mmCIF file of C-alpha atoms and ligand atoms in Angstrom:
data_model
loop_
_atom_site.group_PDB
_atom_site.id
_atom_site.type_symbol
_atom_site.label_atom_id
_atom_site.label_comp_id
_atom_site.label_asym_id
_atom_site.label_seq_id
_atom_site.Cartn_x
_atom_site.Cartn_y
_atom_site.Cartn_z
ATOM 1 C CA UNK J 1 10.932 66.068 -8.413
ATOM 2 C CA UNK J 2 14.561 67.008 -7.435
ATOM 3 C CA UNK J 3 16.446 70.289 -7.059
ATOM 4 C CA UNK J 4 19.139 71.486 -8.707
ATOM 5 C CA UNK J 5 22.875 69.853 -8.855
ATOM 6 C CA UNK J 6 21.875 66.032 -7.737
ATOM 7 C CA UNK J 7 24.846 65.093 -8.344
ATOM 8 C CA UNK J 8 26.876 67.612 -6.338
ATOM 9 C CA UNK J 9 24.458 66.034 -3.544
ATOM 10 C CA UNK J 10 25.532 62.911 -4.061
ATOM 11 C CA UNK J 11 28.940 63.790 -4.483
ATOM 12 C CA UNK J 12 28.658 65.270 -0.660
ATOM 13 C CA UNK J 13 26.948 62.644 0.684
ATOM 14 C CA UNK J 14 29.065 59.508 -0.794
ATOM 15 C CA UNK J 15 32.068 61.559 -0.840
ATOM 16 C CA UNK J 16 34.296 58.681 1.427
ATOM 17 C CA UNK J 17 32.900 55.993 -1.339
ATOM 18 C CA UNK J 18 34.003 58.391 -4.033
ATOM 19 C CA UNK J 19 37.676 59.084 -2.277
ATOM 20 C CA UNK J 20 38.185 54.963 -2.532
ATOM 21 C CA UNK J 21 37.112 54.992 -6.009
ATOM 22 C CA UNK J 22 39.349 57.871 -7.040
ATOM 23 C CA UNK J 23 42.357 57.587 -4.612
ATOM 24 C CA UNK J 24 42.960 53.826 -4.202
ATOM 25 C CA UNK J 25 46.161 53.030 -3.240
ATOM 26 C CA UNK J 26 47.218 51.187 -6.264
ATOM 27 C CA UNK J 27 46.691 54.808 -8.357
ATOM 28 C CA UNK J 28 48.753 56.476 -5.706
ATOM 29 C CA UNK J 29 51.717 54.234 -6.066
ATOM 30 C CA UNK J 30 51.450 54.468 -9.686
ATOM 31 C CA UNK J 31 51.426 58.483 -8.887
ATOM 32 C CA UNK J 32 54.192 57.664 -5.994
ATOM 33 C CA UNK J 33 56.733 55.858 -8.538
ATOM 34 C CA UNK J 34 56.310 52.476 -5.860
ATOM 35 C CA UNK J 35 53.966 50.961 -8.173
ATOM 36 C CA UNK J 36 54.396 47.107 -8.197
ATOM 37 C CA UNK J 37 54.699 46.264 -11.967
ATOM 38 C CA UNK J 38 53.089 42.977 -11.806
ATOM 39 C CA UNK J 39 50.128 44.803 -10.117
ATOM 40 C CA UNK J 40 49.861 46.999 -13.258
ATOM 41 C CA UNK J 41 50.369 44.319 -15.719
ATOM 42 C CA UNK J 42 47.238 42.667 -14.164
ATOM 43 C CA UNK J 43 45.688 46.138 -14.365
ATOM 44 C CA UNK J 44 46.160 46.094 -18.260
ATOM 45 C CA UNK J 45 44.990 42.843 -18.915
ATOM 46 C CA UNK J 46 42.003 42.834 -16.996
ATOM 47 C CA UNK J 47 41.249 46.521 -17.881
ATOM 48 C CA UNK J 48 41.439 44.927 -21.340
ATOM 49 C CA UNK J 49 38.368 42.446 -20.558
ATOM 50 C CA UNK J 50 36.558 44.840 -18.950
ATOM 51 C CA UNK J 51 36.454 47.411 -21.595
ATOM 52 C CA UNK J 52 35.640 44.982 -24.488
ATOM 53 C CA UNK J 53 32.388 44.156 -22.067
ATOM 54 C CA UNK J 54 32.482 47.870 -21.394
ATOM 55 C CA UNK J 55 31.706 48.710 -25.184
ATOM 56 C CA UNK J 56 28.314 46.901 -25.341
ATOM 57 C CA UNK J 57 26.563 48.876 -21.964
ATOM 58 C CA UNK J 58 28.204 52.184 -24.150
ATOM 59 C CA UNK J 59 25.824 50.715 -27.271
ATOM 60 C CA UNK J 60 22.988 50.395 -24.761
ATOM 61 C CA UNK J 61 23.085 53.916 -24.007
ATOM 62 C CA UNK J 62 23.558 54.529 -27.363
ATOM 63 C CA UNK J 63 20.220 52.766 -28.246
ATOM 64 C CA UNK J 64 18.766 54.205 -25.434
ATOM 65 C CA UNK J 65 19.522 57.954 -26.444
ATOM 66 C CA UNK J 66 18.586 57.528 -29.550
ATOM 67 C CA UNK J 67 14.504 56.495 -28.657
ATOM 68 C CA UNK J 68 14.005 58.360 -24.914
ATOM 69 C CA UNK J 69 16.647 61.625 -25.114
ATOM 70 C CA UNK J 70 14.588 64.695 -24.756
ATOM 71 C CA UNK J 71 18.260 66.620 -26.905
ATOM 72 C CA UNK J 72 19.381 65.034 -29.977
ATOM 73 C CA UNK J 73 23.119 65.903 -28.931
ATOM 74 C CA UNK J 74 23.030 63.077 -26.633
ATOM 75 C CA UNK J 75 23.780 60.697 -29.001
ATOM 76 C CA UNK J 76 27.138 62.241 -30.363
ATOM 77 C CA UNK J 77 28.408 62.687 -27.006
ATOM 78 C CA UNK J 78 27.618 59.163 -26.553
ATOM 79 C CA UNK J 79 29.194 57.931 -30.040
ATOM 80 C CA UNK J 80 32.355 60.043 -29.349
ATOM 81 C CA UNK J 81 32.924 58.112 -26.481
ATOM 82 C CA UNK J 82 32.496 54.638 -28.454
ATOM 83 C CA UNK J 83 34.709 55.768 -31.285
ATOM 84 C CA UNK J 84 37.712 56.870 -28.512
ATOM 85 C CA UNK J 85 36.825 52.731 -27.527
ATOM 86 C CA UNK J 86 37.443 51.454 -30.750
ATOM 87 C CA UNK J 87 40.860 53.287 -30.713
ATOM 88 C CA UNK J 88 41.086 52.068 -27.041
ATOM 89 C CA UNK J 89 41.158 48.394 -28.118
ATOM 90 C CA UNK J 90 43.924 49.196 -30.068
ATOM 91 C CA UNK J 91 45.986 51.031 -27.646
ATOM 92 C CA UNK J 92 45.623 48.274 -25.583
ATOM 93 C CA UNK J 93 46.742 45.453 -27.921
ATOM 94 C CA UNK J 94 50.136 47.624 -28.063
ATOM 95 C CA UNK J 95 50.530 48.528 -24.956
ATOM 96 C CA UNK J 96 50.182 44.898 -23.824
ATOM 97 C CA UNK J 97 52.586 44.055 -26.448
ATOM 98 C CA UNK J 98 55.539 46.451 -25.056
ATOM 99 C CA UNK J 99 55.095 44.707 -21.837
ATOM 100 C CA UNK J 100 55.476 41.514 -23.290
ATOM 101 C CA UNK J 101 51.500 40.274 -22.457
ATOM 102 C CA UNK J 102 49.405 38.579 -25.396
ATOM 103 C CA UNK J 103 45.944 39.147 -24.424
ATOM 104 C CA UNK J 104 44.368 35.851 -25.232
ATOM 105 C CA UNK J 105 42.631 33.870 -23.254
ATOM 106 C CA UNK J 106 42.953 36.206 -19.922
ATOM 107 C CA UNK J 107 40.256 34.591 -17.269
ATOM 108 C CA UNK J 108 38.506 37.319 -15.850
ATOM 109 C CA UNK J 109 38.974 37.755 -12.341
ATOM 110 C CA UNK J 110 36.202 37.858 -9.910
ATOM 111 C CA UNK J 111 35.845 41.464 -9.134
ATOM 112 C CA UNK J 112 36.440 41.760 -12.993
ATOM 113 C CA UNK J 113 33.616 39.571 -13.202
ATOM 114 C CA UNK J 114 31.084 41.366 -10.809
ATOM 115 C CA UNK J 115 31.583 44.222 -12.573
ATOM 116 C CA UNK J 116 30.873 43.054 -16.633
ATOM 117 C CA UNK J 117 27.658 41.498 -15.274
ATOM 118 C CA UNK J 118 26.538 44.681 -13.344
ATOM 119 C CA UNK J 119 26.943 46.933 -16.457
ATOM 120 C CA UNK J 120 24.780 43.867 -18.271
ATOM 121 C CA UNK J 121 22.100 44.297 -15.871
ATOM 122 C CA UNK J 122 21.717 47.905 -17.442
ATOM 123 C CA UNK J 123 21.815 46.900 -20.586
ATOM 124 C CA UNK J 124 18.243 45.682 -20.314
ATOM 125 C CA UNK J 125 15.815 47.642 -21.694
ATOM 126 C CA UNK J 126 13.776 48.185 -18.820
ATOM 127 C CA UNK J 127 16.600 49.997 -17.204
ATOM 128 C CA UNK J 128 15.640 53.914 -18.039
ATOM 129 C CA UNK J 129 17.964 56.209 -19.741
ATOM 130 C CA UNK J 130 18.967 58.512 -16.996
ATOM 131 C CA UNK J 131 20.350 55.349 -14.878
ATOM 132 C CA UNK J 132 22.294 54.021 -17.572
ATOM 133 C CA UNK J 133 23.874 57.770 -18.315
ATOM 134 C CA UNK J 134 24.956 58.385 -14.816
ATOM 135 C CA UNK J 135 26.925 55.034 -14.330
ATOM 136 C CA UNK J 136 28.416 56.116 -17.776
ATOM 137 C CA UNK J 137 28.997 59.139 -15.940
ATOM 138 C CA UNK J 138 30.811 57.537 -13.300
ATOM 139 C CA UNK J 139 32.874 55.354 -14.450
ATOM 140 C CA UNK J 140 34.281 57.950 -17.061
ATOM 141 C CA UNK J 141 34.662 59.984 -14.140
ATOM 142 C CA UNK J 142 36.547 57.391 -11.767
ATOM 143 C CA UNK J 143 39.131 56.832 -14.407
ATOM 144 C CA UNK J 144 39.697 60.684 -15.246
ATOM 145 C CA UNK J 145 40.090 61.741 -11.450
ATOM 146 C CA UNK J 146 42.361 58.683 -10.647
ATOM 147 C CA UNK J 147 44.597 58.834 -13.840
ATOM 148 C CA UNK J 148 44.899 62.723 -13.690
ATOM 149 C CA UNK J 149 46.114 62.604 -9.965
ATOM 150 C CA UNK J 150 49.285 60.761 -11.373
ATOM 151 C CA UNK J 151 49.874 63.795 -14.108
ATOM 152 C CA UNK J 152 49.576 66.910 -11.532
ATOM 153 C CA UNK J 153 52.911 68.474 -10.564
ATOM 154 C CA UNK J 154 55.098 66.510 -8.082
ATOM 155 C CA UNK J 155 54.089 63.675 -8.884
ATOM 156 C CA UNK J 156 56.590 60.355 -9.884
ATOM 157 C CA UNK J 157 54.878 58.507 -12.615
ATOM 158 C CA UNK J 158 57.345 56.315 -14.070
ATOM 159 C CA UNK J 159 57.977 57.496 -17.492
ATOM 160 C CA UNK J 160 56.641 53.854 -19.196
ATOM 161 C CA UNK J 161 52.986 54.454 -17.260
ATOM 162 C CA UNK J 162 52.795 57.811 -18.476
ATOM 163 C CA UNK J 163 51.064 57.034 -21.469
ATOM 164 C CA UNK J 164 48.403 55.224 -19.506
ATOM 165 C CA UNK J 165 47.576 57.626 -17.347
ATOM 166 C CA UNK J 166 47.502 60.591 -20.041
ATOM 167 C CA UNK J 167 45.043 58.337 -22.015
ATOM 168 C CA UNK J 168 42.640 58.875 -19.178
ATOM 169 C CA UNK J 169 43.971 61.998 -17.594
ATOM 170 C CA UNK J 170 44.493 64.453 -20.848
ATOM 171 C CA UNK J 171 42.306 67.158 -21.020
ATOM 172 C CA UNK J 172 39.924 66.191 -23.574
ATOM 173 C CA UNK J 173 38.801 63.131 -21.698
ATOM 174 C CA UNK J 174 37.738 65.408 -18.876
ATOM 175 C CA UNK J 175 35.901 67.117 -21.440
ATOM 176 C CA UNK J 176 34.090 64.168 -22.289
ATOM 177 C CA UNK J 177 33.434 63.195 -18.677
ATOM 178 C CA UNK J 178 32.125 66.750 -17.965
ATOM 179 C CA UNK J 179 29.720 66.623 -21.328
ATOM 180 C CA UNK J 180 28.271 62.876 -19.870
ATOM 181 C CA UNK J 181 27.940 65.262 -16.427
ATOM 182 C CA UNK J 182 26.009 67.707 -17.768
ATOM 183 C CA UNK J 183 23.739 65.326 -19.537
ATOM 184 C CA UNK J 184 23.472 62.828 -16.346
ATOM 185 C CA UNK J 185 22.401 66.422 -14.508
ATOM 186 C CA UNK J 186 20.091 67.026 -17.243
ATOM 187 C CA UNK J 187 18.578 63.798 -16.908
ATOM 188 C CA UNK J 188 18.226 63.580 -13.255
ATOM 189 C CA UNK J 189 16.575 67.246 -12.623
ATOM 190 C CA UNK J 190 13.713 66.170 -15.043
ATOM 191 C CA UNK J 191 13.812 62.805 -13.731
ATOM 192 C CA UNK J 192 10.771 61.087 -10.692
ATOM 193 C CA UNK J 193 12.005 60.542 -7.301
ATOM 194 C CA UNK J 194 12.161 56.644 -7.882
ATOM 195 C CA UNK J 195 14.350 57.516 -10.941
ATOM 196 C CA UNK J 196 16.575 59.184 -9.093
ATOM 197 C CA UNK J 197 16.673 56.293 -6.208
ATOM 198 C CA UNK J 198 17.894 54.261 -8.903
ATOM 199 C CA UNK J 199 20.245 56.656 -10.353
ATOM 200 C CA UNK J 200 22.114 56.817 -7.141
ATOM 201 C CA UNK J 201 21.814 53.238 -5.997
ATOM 202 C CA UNK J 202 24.029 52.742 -9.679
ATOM 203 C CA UNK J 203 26.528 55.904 -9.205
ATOM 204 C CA UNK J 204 27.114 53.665 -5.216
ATOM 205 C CA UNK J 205 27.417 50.490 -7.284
ATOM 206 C CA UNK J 206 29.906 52.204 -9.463
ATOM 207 C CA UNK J 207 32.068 53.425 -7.212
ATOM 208 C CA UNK J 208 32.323 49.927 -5.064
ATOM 209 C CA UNK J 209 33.111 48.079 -8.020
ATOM 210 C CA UNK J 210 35.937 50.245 -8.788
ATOM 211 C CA UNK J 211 36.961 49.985 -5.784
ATOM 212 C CA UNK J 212 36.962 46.410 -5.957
ATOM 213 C CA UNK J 213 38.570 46.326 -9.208
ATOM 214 C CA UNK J 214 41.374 48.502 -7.815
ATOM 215 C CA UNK J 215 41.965 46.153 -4.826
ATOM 216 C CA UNK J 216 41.868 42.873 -7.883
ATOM 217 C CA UNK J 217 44.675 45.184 -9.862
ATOM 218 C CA UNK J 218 46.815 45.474 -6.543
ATOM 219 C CA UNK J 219 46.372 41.804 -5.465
ATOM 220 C CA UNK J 220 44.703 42.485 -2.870
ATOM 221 C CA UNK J 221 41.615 40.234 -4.013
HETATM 222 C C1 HMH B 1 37.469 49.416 -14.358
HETATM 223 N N1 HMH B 1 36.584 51.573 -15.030
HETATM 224 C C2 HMH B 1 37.364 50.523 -15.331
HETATM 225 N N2 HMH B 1 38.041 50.473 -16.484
HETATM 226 C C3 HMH B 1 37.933 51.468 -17.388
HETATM 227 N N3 HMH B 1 38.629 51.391 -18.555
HETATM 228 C C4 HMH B 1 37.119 52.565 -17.131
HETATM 229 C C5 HMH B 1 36.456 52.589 -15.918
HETATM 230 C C6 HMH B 1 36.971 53.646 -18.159
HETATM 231 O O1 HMH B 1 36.822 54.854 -17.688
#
């Protein structure tokens, strides 16, 4: 089942879904210079919460590599992308620490929430391999198109978010995001119509939560 390039499919035919995820206003006033501070400290704390659930779906995949990938190099794409997390935790410990925030005890907010038990749903086992890979996808992807729009040319990061945005913008995170492409592809061409149903259903999921979780950072929600 399937034809080539699913995903460039889906990329046509969810493409207003994708521009929310990837050009939400809150990223464009961070690429803008207008970007409300308070809106990005409650960015970095909650991004905080939401990558420390993020690291256990990553394992999942991990797992699930390791017993249903038809290519071995799966699993060191996938365990690249968990070692740049446990570096990540770090980062964000000092980064919260500059802006004078202590990370403890930080109540997840709701769209924080909906997200951390949506990537626990896939980290059943009866969710396949290919589904699981293309939210990874995904929400790699969302970050590295929304950070890197606030490192092209013209735009007015201020200089104290620059190191935020490079940490998902540089070049060898889009690297990573195009290896967990190429895989998701992979997956998806050899993958049965209902497969692929649920593939996309997740990769639509994706992008409303980050949507959401955009709208929670701005204060919007
Ligand atoms: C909400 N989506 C959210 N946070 C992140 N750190 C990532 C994606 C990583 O790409």
């Amino acid at each position: 089942a399937g034809g080539p390039a699913v995903i460039a499919g889906w990329m046509d035919k969810h493409r207003e879904m994708y521009r929310r995820a990837t050009k939400h206003p809150f990223v464009l006033s961070i690429r803008g210079g207008t970007v409300d501070l308070s809106s990005f400290k409650r960015w970095l704390e909650q991004d905080y919460v939401f990558v420390r659930g993020f690291v256990p779906f990553v394992a999942s995949v991990l797992l699930k590599a390791s017993r249903e990938s038809d290519d071995e190099t799966d699993m060191e794409t996938i365990l690249g992308g968990m070692a740049s997390l446990y570096e990540e935790l770090s980062w964000f410990r000092t980064e919260a620490f500059k802006w004078g925030l202590p990370l403890v005890d930080i109540i997840p907010r709701r769209a924080n929430q909906d997200y951390c038990g949506f990537l626990r749903s896939l980290e059943e086992p009866e969710v396949d391999y290919t589904t699981t890979m293309v939210a990874l996808w995904a929400i790699e992807t969302v970050y590295q198109e929304s950070f890197s729009l606030c490192l092209e040319d013209g735009s007015k990061t201020p200089p104290e978010l620059m190191e935020t945005c490079q940490r998902w913008g540089n070049a060898g995170f889009r690297g990573y995001c195009d290896s967990l492409r190429r895989i998701a592809e992979r997956r998806l061409e050899m993958a049965q119509a209902g497969i692929q149903k649920n593939a996309e259903a997740a990769f639509e999921r994706v992008l409303e939560l980050e949507v959401s979780f955009w709208d929670m950072s701005s204060g919007s929600s």
